[in-house]
Coordinates of N, CA and C in Angstrom, one line a residue:
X21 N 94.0 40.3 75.0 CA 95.4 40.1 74.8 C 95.6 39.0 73.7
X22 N 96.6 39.5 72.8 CA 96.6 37.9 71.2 C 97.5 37.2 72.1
X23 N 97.9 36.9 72.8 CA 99.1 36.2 73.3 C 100.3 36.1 72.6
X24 N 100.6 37.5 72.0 CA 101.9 38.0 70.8 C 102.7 38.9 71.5
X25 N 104.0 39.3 71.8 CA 104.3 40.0 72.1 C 104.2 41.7 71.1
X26 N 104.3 42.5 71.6 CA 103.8 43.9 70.9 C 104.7 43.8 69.3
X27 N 105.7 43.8 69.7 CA 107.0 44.0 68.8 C 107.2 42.8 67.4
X28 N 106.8 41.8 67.6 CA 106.8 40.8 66.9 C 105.6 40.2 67.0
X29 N 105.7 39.0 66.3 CA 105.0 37.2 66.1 C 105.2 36.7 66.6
X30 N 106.6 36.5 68.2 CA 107.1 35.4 68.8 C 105.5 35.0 70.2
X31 N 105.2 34.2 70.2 CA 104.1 34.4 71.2 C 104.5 34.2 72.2
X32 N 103.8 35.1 73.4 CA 104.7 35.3 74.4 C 105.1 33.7 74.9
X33 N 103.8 32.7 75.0 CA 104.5 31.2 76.0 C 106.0 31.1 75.6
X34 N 106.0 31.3 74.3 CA 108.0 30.7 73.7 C 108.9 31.6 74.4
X35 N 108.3 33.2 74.7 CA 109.2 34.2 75.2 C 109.5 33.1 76.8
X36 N 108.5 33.1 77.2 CA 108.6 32.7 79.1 C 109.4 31.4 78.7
X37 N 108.9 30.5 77.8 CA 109.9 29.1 77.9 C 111.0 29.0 78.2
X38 N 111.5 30.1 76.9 CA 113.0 30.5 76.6 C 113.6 31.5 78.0
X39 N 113.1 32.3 79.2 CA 113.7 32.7 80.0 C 113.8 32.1 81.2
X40 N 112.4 30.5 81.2 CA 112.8 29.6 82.1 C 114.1 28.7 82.0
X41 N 114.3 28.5 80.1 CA 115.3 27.9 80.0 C 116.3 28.3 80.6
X42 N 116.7 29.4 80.6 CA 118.2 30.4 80.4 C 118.1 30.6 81.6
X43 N 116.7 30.4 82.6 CA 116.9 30.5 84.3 C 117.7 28.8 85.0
X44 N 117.0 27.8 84.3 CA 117.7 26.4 84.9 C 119.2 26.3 84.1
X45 N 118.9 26.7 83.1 CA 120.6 26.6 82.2 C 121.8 27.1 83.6
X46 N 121.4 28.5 84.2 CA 122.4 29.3 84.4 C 122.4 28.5 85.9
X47 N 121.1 28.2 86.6 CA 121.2 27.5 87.8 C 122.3 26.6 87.8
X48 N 121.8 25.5 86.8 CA 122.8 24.3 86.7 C 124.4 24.8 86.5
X49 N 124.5 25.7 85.7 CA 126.5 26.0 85.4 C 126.6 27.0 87.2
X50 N 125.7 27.2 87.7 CA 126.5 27.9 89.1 C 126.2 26.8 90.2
X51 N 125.3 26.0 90.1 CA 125.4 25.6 91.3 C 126.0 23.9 90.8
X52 N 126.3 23.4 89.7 CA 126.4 22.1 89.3 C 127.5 22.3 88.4
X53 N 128.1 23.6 88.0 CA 129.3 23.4 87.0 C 128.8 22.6 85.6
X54 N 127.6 22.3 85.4 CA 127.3 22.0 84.1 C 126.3 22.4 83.1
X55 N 125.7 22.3 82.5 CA 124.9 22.6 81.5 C 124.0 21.5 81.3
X56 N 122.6 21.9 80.6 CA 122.1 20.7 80.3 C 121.8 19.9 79.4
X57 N 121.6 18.4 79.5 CA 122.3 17.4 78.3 C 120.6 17.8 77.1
X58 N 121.1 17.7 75.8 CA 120.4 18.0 75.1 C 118.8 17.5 75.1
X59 N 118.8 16.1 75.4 CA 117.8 15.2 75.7 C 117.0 16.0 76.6
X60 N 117.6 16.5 77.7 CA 116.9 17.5 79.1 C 116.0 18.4 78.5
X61 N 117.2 19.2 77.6 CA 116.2 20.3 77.2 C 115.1 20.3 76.3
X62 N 115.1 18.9 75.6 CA 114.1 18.4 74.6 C 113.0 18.5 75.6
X63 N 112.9 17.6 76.5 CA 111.9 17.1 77.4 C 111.3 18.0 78.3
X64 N 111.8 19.2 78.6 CA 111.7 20.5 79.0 C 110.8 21.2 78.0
X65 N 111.2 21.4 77.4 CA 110.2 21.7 75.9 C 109.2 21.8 75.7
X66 N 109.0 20.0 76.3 CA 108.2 19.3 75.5 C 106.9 19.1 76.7
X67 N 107.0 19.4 77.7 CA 106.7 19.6 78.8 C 105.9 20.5 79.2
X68 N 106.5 21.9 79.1 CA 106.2 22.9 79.0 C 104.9 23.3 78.0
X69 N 105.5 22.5 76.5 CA 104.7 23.3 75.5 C 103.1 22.2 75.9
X70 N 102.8 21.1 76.6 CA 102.5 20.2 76.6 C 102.2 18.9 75.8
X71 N 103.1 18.5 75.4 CA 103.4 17.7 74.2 C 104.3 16.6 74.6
X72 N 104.7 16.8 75.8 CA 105.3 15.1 75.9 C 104.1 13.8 76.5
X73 N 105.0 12.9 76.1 CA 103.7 11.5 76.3 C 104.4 11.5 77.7
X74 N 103.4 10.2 77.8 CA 103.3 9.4 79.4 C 104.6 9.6 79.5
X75 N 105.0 8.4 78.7 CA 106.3 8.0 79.0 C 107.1 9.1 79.8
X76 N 107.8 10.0 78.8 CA 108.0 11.1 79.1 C 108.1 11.6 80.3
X77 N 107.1 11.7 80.7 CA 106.5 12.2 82.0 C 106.5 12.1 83.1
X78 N 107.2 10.5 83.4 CA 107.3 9.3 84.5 C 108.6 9.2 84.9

């Protein structure tokens, strides 16, 4: 498996990131009435892709 989806170049990890995102996005507007602050979803990201530092982290 290239880790590409069939159809495209997008590799699948970005696909899963992006429907984890849109899974806590949609959590937070039903169960919290809000959305998440930009910063969040940087760190989310960043996380995920593994690329945030300590700090970060803690």
């Amino acid at each position: 498996m290239s880790g590409l989806d069939e159809d495209c170049d997008t590799p699948l990890a970005f696909i899963h990131m992006m429907r984890h995102h849109e899974r806590f996005t949609k959590l937070l507007q039903e169960e919290l009435g809000t959305t998440p602050l930009r910063s969040t979803v940087r760190l989310f990201s960043e996380l995920y892709s593994g690329n945030a530092d300590d700090e970060s982290k803690a």
